[in-house]
Amino acid sequence: MWFLSLVSVVVWPWVVRLGGPGLVLLGIADNSVVPLTGSMDVLTIWLAASHRDLWPYYAVMATVGAIMGGYITYSLGRKGGKEAMERKLNKEKAEKVFHRFERLGFRTVFVSAILPPPFPMVPALLAAGALQYSRKKFVGALALGRSVRYFLVAGMGSLYGDQITAFFSRYYKPALLILIGLAVLGGILTYLQYLRARRKQHHHQEVASSSRAA
């Protein structure tokens, strides 16, 4: 609980005060292998609602942060290859992502980038890297999808600014604690999934070694 309080009292207000640069930093974190579910949308809406004339600027900064974070995750997938993807997900899920990506690479990245939470973006980022998908096409699809999403989000924040600021002024802390709690839960679940995938991989390796020895 102390961690949630620390984030809500210190970290989140600091990110809000940073404004556009805060969106870039949060975008890098949110598009990492442990995403901060919903945090980018909330911050983009809040900033656009608080400074309506600057909503295109916040949309651009959110998109820049998402592209930077997405490219880092893509690079990790490219370096680790299919094995890293299978450790991140289980083998069956990874194969489904690979199959879809081989047929519809650009569309897969674009659709994943435009969809709101709780739809996961990280599997598409890792798959693009693991399959050595073209860097230019990857960045193009990611930039297009994220820009559509964040321009819509920021535009809504600007359009409904009064209602949004009134809501956050009244329910700021409980809403923030829920958001942080979901992000922490997402990180824990991701780590547990990673451990389970590793155990399965070790088990398959042991079985294969035993078969060769026999």
PDB file of C-alpha atoms in Angstrom:
ATOM      1  CA  MET A   1       0.000   0.000   0.000  1.00  0.00           C
ATOM      2  CA  TRP A   2       2.911   2.340   0.718  1.00  0.00           C
ATOM      3  CA  PHE A   3       4.031   1.923  -2.893  1.00  0.00           C
ATOM      4  CA  LEU A   4       0.639   3.022  -4.237  1.00  0.00           C
ATOM      5  CA  SER A   5       0.646   6.007  -1.890  1.00  0.00           C
ATOM      6  CA  LEU A   6       4.163   6.990  -2.980  1.00  0.00           C
ATOM      7  CA  VAL A   7       3.219   6.868  -6.651  1.00  0.00           C
ATOM      8  CA  SER A   8      -0.043   8.773  -6.145  1.00  0.00           C
ATOM      9  CA  VAL A   9       1.531  11.495  -3.980  1.00  0.00           C
ATOM     10  CA  VAL A  10       4.965  11.916  -5.598  1.00  0.00           C
ATOM     11  CA  VAL A  11       5.376  10.273  -9.005  1.00  0.00           C
ATOM     12  CA  TRP A  12       2.028  10.982 -10.677  1.00  0.00           C
ATOM     13  CA  PRO A  13       1.880  14.713  -9.745  1.00  0.00           C
ATOM     14  CA  TRP A  14       5.457  15.066 -11.005  1.00  0.00           C
ATOM     15  CA  VAL A  15       4.542  13.474 -14.360  1.00  0.00           C
ATOM     16  CA  VAL A  16       1.469  15.736 -14.616  1.00  0.00           C
ATOM     17  CA  ARG A  17       3.585  18.843 -13.938  1.00  0.00           C
ATOM     18  CA  LEU A  18       5.991  17.851 -16.707  1.00  0.00           C
ATOM     19  CA  GLY A  19       3.146  17.987 -19.213  1.00  0.00           C
ATOM     20  CA  GLY A  20       4.290  16.957 -22.707  1.00  0.00           C
ATOM     21  CA  PRO A  21       7.677  15.539 -21.610  1.00  0.00           C
ATOM     22  CA  GLY A  22       5.815  13.574 -18.932  1.00  0.00           C
ATOM     23  CA  LEU A  23       3.727  11.972 -21.678  1.00  0.00           C
ATOM     24  CA  VAL A  24       6.913  10.962 -23.487  1.00  0.00           C
ATOM     25  CA  LEU A  25       8.369   9.343 -20.351  1.00  0.00           C
ATOM     26  CA  LEU A  26       5.113   7.600 -19.514  1.00  0.00           C
ATOM     27  CA  GLY A  27       4.751   6.454 -23.124  1.00  0.00           C
ATOM     28  CA  ILE A  28       8.156   4.790 -23.002  1.00  0.00           C
ATOM     29  CA  ALA A  29       7.211   2.967 -19.797  1.00  0.00           C
ATOM     30  CA  ASP A  30       3.700   2.071 -20.964  1.00  0.00           C
ATOM     31  CA  ASN A  31       4.984   0.415 -24.143  1.00  0.00           C
ATOM     32  CA  SER A  32       7.595  -1.642 -22.310  1.00  0.00           C
ATOM     33  CA  VAL A  33       7.266  -5.347 -21.479  1.00  0.00           C
ATOM     34  CA  VAL A  34       5.366  -4.371 -18.291  1.00  0.00           C
ATOM     35  CA  PRO A  35       2.742  -1.878 -19.535  1.00  0.00           C
ATOM     36  CA  LEU A  36       1.031   0.672 -17.249  1.00  0.00           C
ATOM     37  CA  THR A  37      -2.531  -0.130 -18.265  1.00  0.00           C
ATOM     38  CA  GLY A  38      -4.610   2.934 -19.126  1.00  0.00           C
ATOM     39  CA  SER A  39      -2.116   5.449 -17.744  1.00  0.00           C
ATOM     40  CA  MET A  40      -1.370   7.141 -21.080  1.00  0.00           C
ATOM     41  CA  ASP A  41      -5.021   7.669 -21.930  1.00  0.00           C
ATOM     42  CA  VAL A  42      -5.784   9.119 -18.503  1.00  0.00           C
ATOM     43  CA  LEU A  43      -2.833  11.540 -18.551  1.00  0.00           C
ATOM     44  CA  THR A  44      -3.506  12.624 -22.141  1.00  0.00           C
ATOM     45  CA  ILE A  45      -7.178  13.300 -21.382  1.00  0.00           C
ATOM     46  CA  TRP A  46      -6.341  15.141 -18.166  1.00  0.00           C
ATOM     47  CA  LEU A  47      -3.740  17.417 -19.764  1.00  0.00           C
ATOM     48  CA  ALA A  48      -5.902  18.138 -22.813  1.00  0.00           C
ATOM     49  CA  ALA A  49      -8.882  18.923 -20.582  1.00  0.00           C
ATOM     50  CA  SER A  50      -6.790  21.227 -18.389  1.00  0.00           C
ATOM     51  CA  HIS A  51      -5.184  23.075 -21.336  1.00  0.00           C
ATOM     52  CA  ARG A  52      -7.660  22.830 -24.188  1.00  0.00           C
ATOM     53  CA  ASP A  53      -5.735  24.935 -26.690  1.00  0.00           C
ATOM     54  CA  LEU A  54      -2.738  22.601 -26.384  1.00  0.00           C
ATOM     55  CA  TRP A  55      -4.554  19.327 -27.076  1.00  0.00           C
ATOM     56  CA  PRO A  56      -2.772  18.707 -30.455  1.00  0.00           C
ATOM     57  CA  TYR A  57       0.579  19.166 -28.689  1.00  0.00           C
ATOM     58  CA  TYR A  58      -0.323  16.578 -26.044  1.00  0.00           C
ATOM     59  CA  ALA A  59      -1.519  14.177 -28.733  1.00  0.00           C
ATOM     60  CA  VAL A  60       1.818  14.506 -30.537  1.00  0.00           C
ATOM     61  CA  MET A  61       3.875  14.046 -27.352  1.00  0.00           C
ATOM     62  CA  ALA A  62       1.855  10.976 -26.353  1.00  0.00           C
ATOM     63  CA  THR A  63       2.433   9.522 -29.815  1.00  0.00           C
ATOM     64  CA  VAL A  64       6.186  10.240 -29.655  1.00  0.00           C
ATOM     65  CA  GLY A  65       6.485   8.512 -26.273  1.00  0.00           C
ATOM     66  CA  ALA A  66       4.521   5.501 -27.507  1.00  0.00           C
ATOM     67  CA  ILE A  67       6.707   5.182 -30.609  1.00  0.00           C
ATOM     68  CA  MET A  68       9.921   5.384 -28.571  1.00  0.00           C
ATOM     69  CA  GLY A  69       8.723   2.815 -26.042  1.00  0.00           C
ATOM     70  CA  GLY A  70       7.345   0.564 -28.767  1.00  0.00           C
ATOM     71  CA  TYR A  71      10.606   0.650 -30.696  1.00  0.00           C
ATOM     72  CA  ILE A  72      12.562  -0.358 -27.583  1.00  0.00           C
ATOM     73  CA  THR A  73      10.292  -3.375 -27.076  1.00  0.00           C
ATOM     74  CA  TYR A  74      10.495  -4.181 -30.804  1.00  0.00           C
ATOM     75  CA  SER A  75      14.308  -4.119 -30.547  1.00  0.00           C
ATOM     76  CA  LEU A  76      14.210  -6.502 -27.577  1.00  0.00           C
ATOM     77  CA  GLY A  77      12.060  -8.887 -29.594  1.00  0.00           C
ATOM     78  CA  ARG A  78      14.396  -8.557 -32.577  1.00  0.00           C
ATOM     79  CA  LYS A  79      17.401  -9.358 -30.399  1.00  0.00           C
ATOM     80  CA  GLY A  80      15.790 -12.276 -28.567  1.00  0.00           C
ATOM     81  CA  GLY A  81      14.026 -13.812 -31.561  1.00  0.00           C
ATOM     82  CA  LYS A  82      11.158 -16.266 -31.342  1.00  0.00           C
ATOM     83  CA  GLU A  83      12.550 -17.830 -28.164  1.00  0.00           C
ATOM     84  CA  ALA A  84      12.130 -14.558 -26.248  1.00  0.00           C
ATOM     85  CA  MET A  85       8.566 -14.256 -27.504  1.00  0.00           C
ATOM     86  CA  GLU A  86       7.763 -17.793 -26.384  1.00  0.00           C
ATOM     87  CA  ARG A  87       9.183 -17.034 -22.943  1.00  0.00           C
ATOM     88  CA  LYS A  88       7.067 -13.904 -22.691  1.00  0.00           C
ATOM     89  CA  LEU A  89       3.899 -15.748 -23.742  1.00  0.00           C
ATOM     90  CA  ASN A  90       3.270 -19.468 -23.786  1.00  0.00           C
ATOM     91  CA  LYS A  91       4.243 -21.294 -26.960  1.00  0.00           C
ATOM     92  CA  GLU A  92       0.678 -21.715 -28.232  1.00  0.00           C
ATOM     93  CA  LYS A  93      -0.152 -17.999 -27.927  1.00  0.00           C
ATOM     94  CA  ALA A  94       3.176 -17.033 -29.459  1.00  0.00           C
ATOM     95  CA  GLU A  95       2.545 -19.247 -32.490  1.00  0.00           C
ATOM     96  CA  LYS A  96      -0.867 -17.639 -33.026  1.00  0.00           C
ATOM     97  CA  VAL A  97       0.702 -14.173 -32.961  1.00  0.00           C
ATOM     98  CA  PHE A  98       3.466 -15.281 -35.353  1.00  0.00           C
ATOM     99  CA  HIS A  99       0.963 -16.773 -37.791  1.00  0.00           C
ATOM    100  CA  ARG A 100      -1.201 -13.641 -37.812  1.00  0.00           C
ATOM    101  CA  PHE A 101       1.853 -11.422 -38.167  1.00  0.00           C
ATOM    102  CA  GLU A 102       3.244 -13.302 -41.140  1.00  0.00           C
ATOM    103  CA  ARG A 103      -0.016 -12.687 -43.035  1.00  0.00           C
ATOM    104  CA  LEU A 104      -1.004  -9.232 -41.812  1.00  0.00           C
ATOM    105  CA  GLY A 105       2.065  -7.562 -40.317  1.00  0.00           C
ATOM    106  CA  PHE A 106       1.261  -3.881 -40.910  1.00  0.00           C
ATOM    107  CA  ARG A 107      -2.401  -4.292 -40.025  1.00  0.00           C
ATOM    108  CA  THR A 108      -1.549  -6.230 -36.853  1.00  0.00           C
ATOM    109  CA  VAL A 109       0.672  -3.425 -35.530  1.00  0.00           C
ATOM    110  CA  PHE A 110      -1.780  -0.704 -36.591  1.00  0.00           C
ATOM    111  CA  VAL A 111      -4.848  -2.346 -35.030  1.00  0.00           C
ATOM    112  CA  SER A 112      -2.960  -3.209 -31.821  1.00  0.00           C
ATOM    113  CA  ALA A 113      -1.768   0.414 -31.590  1.00  0.00           C
ATOM    114  CA  ILE A 114      -5.203   1.934 -32.029  1.00  0.00           C
ATOM    115  CA  LEU A 115      -7.136  -0.336 -29.653  1.00  0.00           C
ATOM    116  CA  PRO A 116      -7.669   0.978 -26.091  1.00  0.00           C
ATOM    117  CA  PRO A 117      -6.969  -0.961 -22.867  1.00  0.00           C
ATOM    118  CA  PRO A 118      -7.271  -3.757 -21.923  1.00  0.00           C
ATOM    119  CA  PHE A 119      -6.218  -4.985 -25.380  1.00  0.00           C
ATOM    120  CA  PRO A 120      -2.476  -5.797 -25.135  1.00  0.00           C
ATOM    121  CA  MET A 121       0.069  -4.081 -27.381  1.00  0.00           C
ATOM    122  CA  VAL A 122       3.263  -5.767 -26.175  1.00  0.00           C
ATOM    123  CA  PRO A 123       2.752  -9.136 -27.977  1.00  0.00           C
ATOM    124  CA  ALA A 124       2.528  -7.346 -31.343  1.00  0.00           C
ATOM    125  CA  LEU A 125       5.661  -5.303 -30.573  1.00  0.00           C
ATOM    126  CA  LEU A 126       7.657  -8.380 -29.594  1.00  0.00           C
ATOM    127  CA  ALA A 127       6.355 -10.403 -32.536  1.00  0.00           C
ATOM    128  CA  ALA A 128       7.359  -7.673 -34.998  1.00  0.00           C
ATOM    129  CA  GLY A 129      10.906  -7.773 -33.666  1.00  0.00           C
ATOM    130  CA  ALA A 130      11.101 -11.551 -33.324  1.00  0.00           C
ATOM    131  CA  LEU A 131      10.028 -12.013 -36.959  1.00  0.00           C
ATOM    132  CA  GLN A 132      12.507  -9.349 -38.161  1.00  0.00           C
ATOM    133  CA  TYR A 133       9.662  -7.234 -39.523  1.00  0.00           C
ATOM    134  CA  SER A 134      10.796  -4.167 -41.494  1.00  0.00           C
ATOM    135  CA  ARG A 135      11.763  -1.300 -39.169  1.00  0.00           C
ATOM    136  CA  LYS A 136      10.268   1.324 -41.491  1.00  0.00           C
ATOM    137  CA  LYS A 137       6.961  -0.509 -41.836  1.00  0.00           C
ATOM    138  CA  PHE A 138       6.845  -1.177 -38.098  1.00  0.00           C
ATOM    139  CA  VAL A 139       7.449   2.463 -37.153  1.00  0.00           C
ATOM    140  CA  GLY A 140       4.980   3.602 -39.807  1.00  0.00           C
ATOM    141  CA  ALA A 141       2.204   1.309 -38.572  1.00  0.00           C
ATOM    142  CA  LEU A 142       2.885   2.133 -34.921  1.00  0.00           C
ATOM    143  CA  ALA A 143       3.007   5.888 -35.556  1.00  0.00           C
ATOM    144  CA  LEU A 144      -0.207   5.817 -37.583  1.00  0.00           C
ATOM    145  CA  GLY A 145      -2.124   3.754 -35.035  1.00  0.00           C
ATOM    146  CA  ARG A 146      -0.948   5.640 -31.971  1.00  0.00           C
ATOM    147  CA  SER A 147      -1.484   9.054 -33.560  1.00  0.00           C
ATOM    148  CA  VAL A 148      -5.084   8.167 -34.446  1.00  0.00           C
ATOM    149  CA  ARG A 149      -5.686   6.920 -30.921  1.00  0.00           C
ATOM    150  CA  TYR A 150      -4.115   9.823 -29.038  1.00  0.00           C
ATOM    151  CA  PHE A 151      -5.536  12.536 -31.282  1.00  0.00           C
ATOM    152  CA  LEU A 152      -8.985  11.081 -30.586  1.00  0.00           C
ATOM    153  CA  VAL A 153      -8.270  10.834 -26.849  1.00  0.00           C
ATOM    154  CA  ALA A 154      -6.823  14.354 -26.604  1.00  0.00           C
ATOM    155  CA  GLY A 155      -9.631  15.748 -28.747  1.00  0.00           C
ATOM    156  CA  MET A 156     -12.205  14.234 -26.404  1.00  0.00           C
ATOM    157  CA  GLY A 157     -10.334  15.710 -23.450  1.00  0.00           C
ATOM    158  CA  SER A 158     -10.467  19.161 -25.009  1.00  0.00           C
ATOM    159  CA  LEU A 159     -14.117  18.833 -26.058  1.00  0.00           C
ATOM    160  CA  TYR A 160     -15.399  17.635 -22.683  1.00  0.00           C
ATOM    161  CA  GLY A 161     -12.862  19.497 -20.553  1.00  0.00           C
ATOM    162  CA  ASP A 162     -15.261  20.874 -17.919  1.00  0.00           C
ATOM    163  CA  GLN A 163     -16.863  17.525 -17.156  1.00  0.00           C
ATOM    164  CA  ILE A 164     -13.530  15.722 -17.106  1.00  0.00           C
ATOM    165  CA  THR A 165     -11.761  18.189 -14.812  1.00  0.00           C
ATOM    166  CA  ALA A 166     -14.777  18.188 -12.481  1.00  0.00           C
ATOM    167  CA  PHE A 167     -14.688  14.387 -12.314  1.00  0.00           C
ATOM    168  CA  PHE A 168     -10.951  14.204 -11.637  1.00  0.00           C
ATOM    169  CA  SER A 169     -11.139  16.981  -9.054  1.00  0.00           C
ATOM    170  CA  ARG A 170     -13.734  14.999  -7.158  1.00  0.00           C
ATOM    171  CA  TYR A 171     -12.435  11.443  -7.616  1.00  0.00           C
ATOM    172  CA  TYR A 172      -8.750  12.104  -8.274  1.00  0.00           C
ATOM    173  CA  LYS A 173      -7.153   9.952  -5.583  1.00  0.00           C
ATOM    174  CA  PRO A 174      -9.419   6.859  -5.721  1.00  0.00           C
ATOM    175  CA  ALA A 175      -9.276   6.839  -9.540  1.00  0.00           C
ATOM    176  CA  LEU A 176      -5.489   7.162  -9.457  1.00  0.00           C
ATOM    177  CA  LEU A 177      -5.108   4.387  -6.884  1.00  0.00           C
ATOM    178  CA  ILE A 178      -7.267   2.094  -9.009  1.00  0.00           C
ATOM    179  CA  LEU A 179      -5.181   2.908 -12.084  1.00  0.00           C
ATOM    180  CA  ILE A 180      -1.897   2.278 -10.272  1.00  0.00           C
ATOM    181  CA  GLY A 181      -3.271  -0.903  -8.736  1.00  0.00           C
ATOM    182  CA  LEU A 182      -4.214  -2.208 -12.185  1.00  0.00           C
ATOM    183  CA  ALA A 183      -0.743  -1.387 -13.489  1.00  0.00           C
ATOM    184  CA  VAL A 184       0.908  -3.239 -10.588  1.00  0.00           C
ATOM    185  CA  LEU A 185      -1.446  -6.188 -11.041  1.00  0.00           C
ATOM    186  CA  GLY A 186      -0.646  -6.247 -14.749  1.00  0.00           C
ATOM    187  CA  GLY A 187       3.069  -6.332 -13.970  1.00  0.00           C
ATOM    188  CA  ILE A 188       2.640  -9.182 -11.483  1.00  0.00           C
ATOM    189  CA  LEU A 189       0.527 -11.212 -13.915  1.00  0.00           C
ATOM    190  CA  THR A 190       3.059 -10.618 -16.689  1.00  0.00           C
ATOM    191  CA  TYR A 191       5.889 -11.813 -14.447  1.00  0.00           C
ATOM    192  CA  LEU A 192       3.934 -14.908 -13.366  1.00  0.00           C
ATOM    193  CA  GLN A 193       3.158 -15.699 -16.988  1.00  0.00           C
ATOM    194  CA  TYR A 194       6.842 -15.356 -17.804  1.00  0.00           C
ATOM    195  CA  LEU A 195       7.798 -17.761 -15.002  1.00  0.00           C
ATOM    196  CA  ARG A 196       5.188 -20.284 -16.126  1.00  0.00           C
ATOM    197  CA  ALA A 197       6.435 -20.121 -19.712  1.00  0.00           C
ATOM    198  CA  ARG A 198      10.021 -20.639 -18.539  1.00  0.00           C
ATOM    199  CA  ARG A 199       9.026 -23.680 -16.471  1.00  0.00           C
ATOM    200  CA  LYS A 200       7.275 -25.179 -19.488  1.00  0.00           C
ATOM    201  CA  GLN A 201      10.298 -24.507 -21.658  1.00  0.00           C
ATOM    202  CA  HIS A 202      12.655 -26.153 -19.135  1.00  0.00           C
ATOM    203  CA  HIS A 203      10.298 -29.125 -18.898  1.00  0.00           C
ATOM    204  CA  HIS A 204      10.270 -29.578 -22.682  1.00  0.00           C
ATOM    205  CA  GLN A 205      14.066 -29.308 -22.772  1.00  0.00           C
ATOM    206  CA  GLU A 206      14.408 -31.961 -20.047  1.00  0.00           C
ATOM    207  CA  VAL A 207      12.021 -34.279 -21.882  1.00  0.00           C
ATOM    208  CA  ALA A 208      13.941 -33.760 -25.134  1.00  0.00           C
ATOM    209  CA  SER A 209      17.268 -34.431 -23.365  1.00  0.00           C
ATOM    210  CA  SER A 210      15.893 -37.603 -21.787  1.00  0.00           C
ATOM    211  CA  SER A 211      14.624 -38.806 -25.165  1.00  0.00           C
ATOM    212  CA  ARG A 212      18.012 -38.235 -26.795  1.00  0.00           C
ATOM    213  CA  ALA A 213      19.794 -39.991 -23.929  1.00  0.00           C
ATOM    214  CA  ALA A 214      17.497 -42.993 -24.250  1.00  0.00           C
TER     215      ALA A 214
END
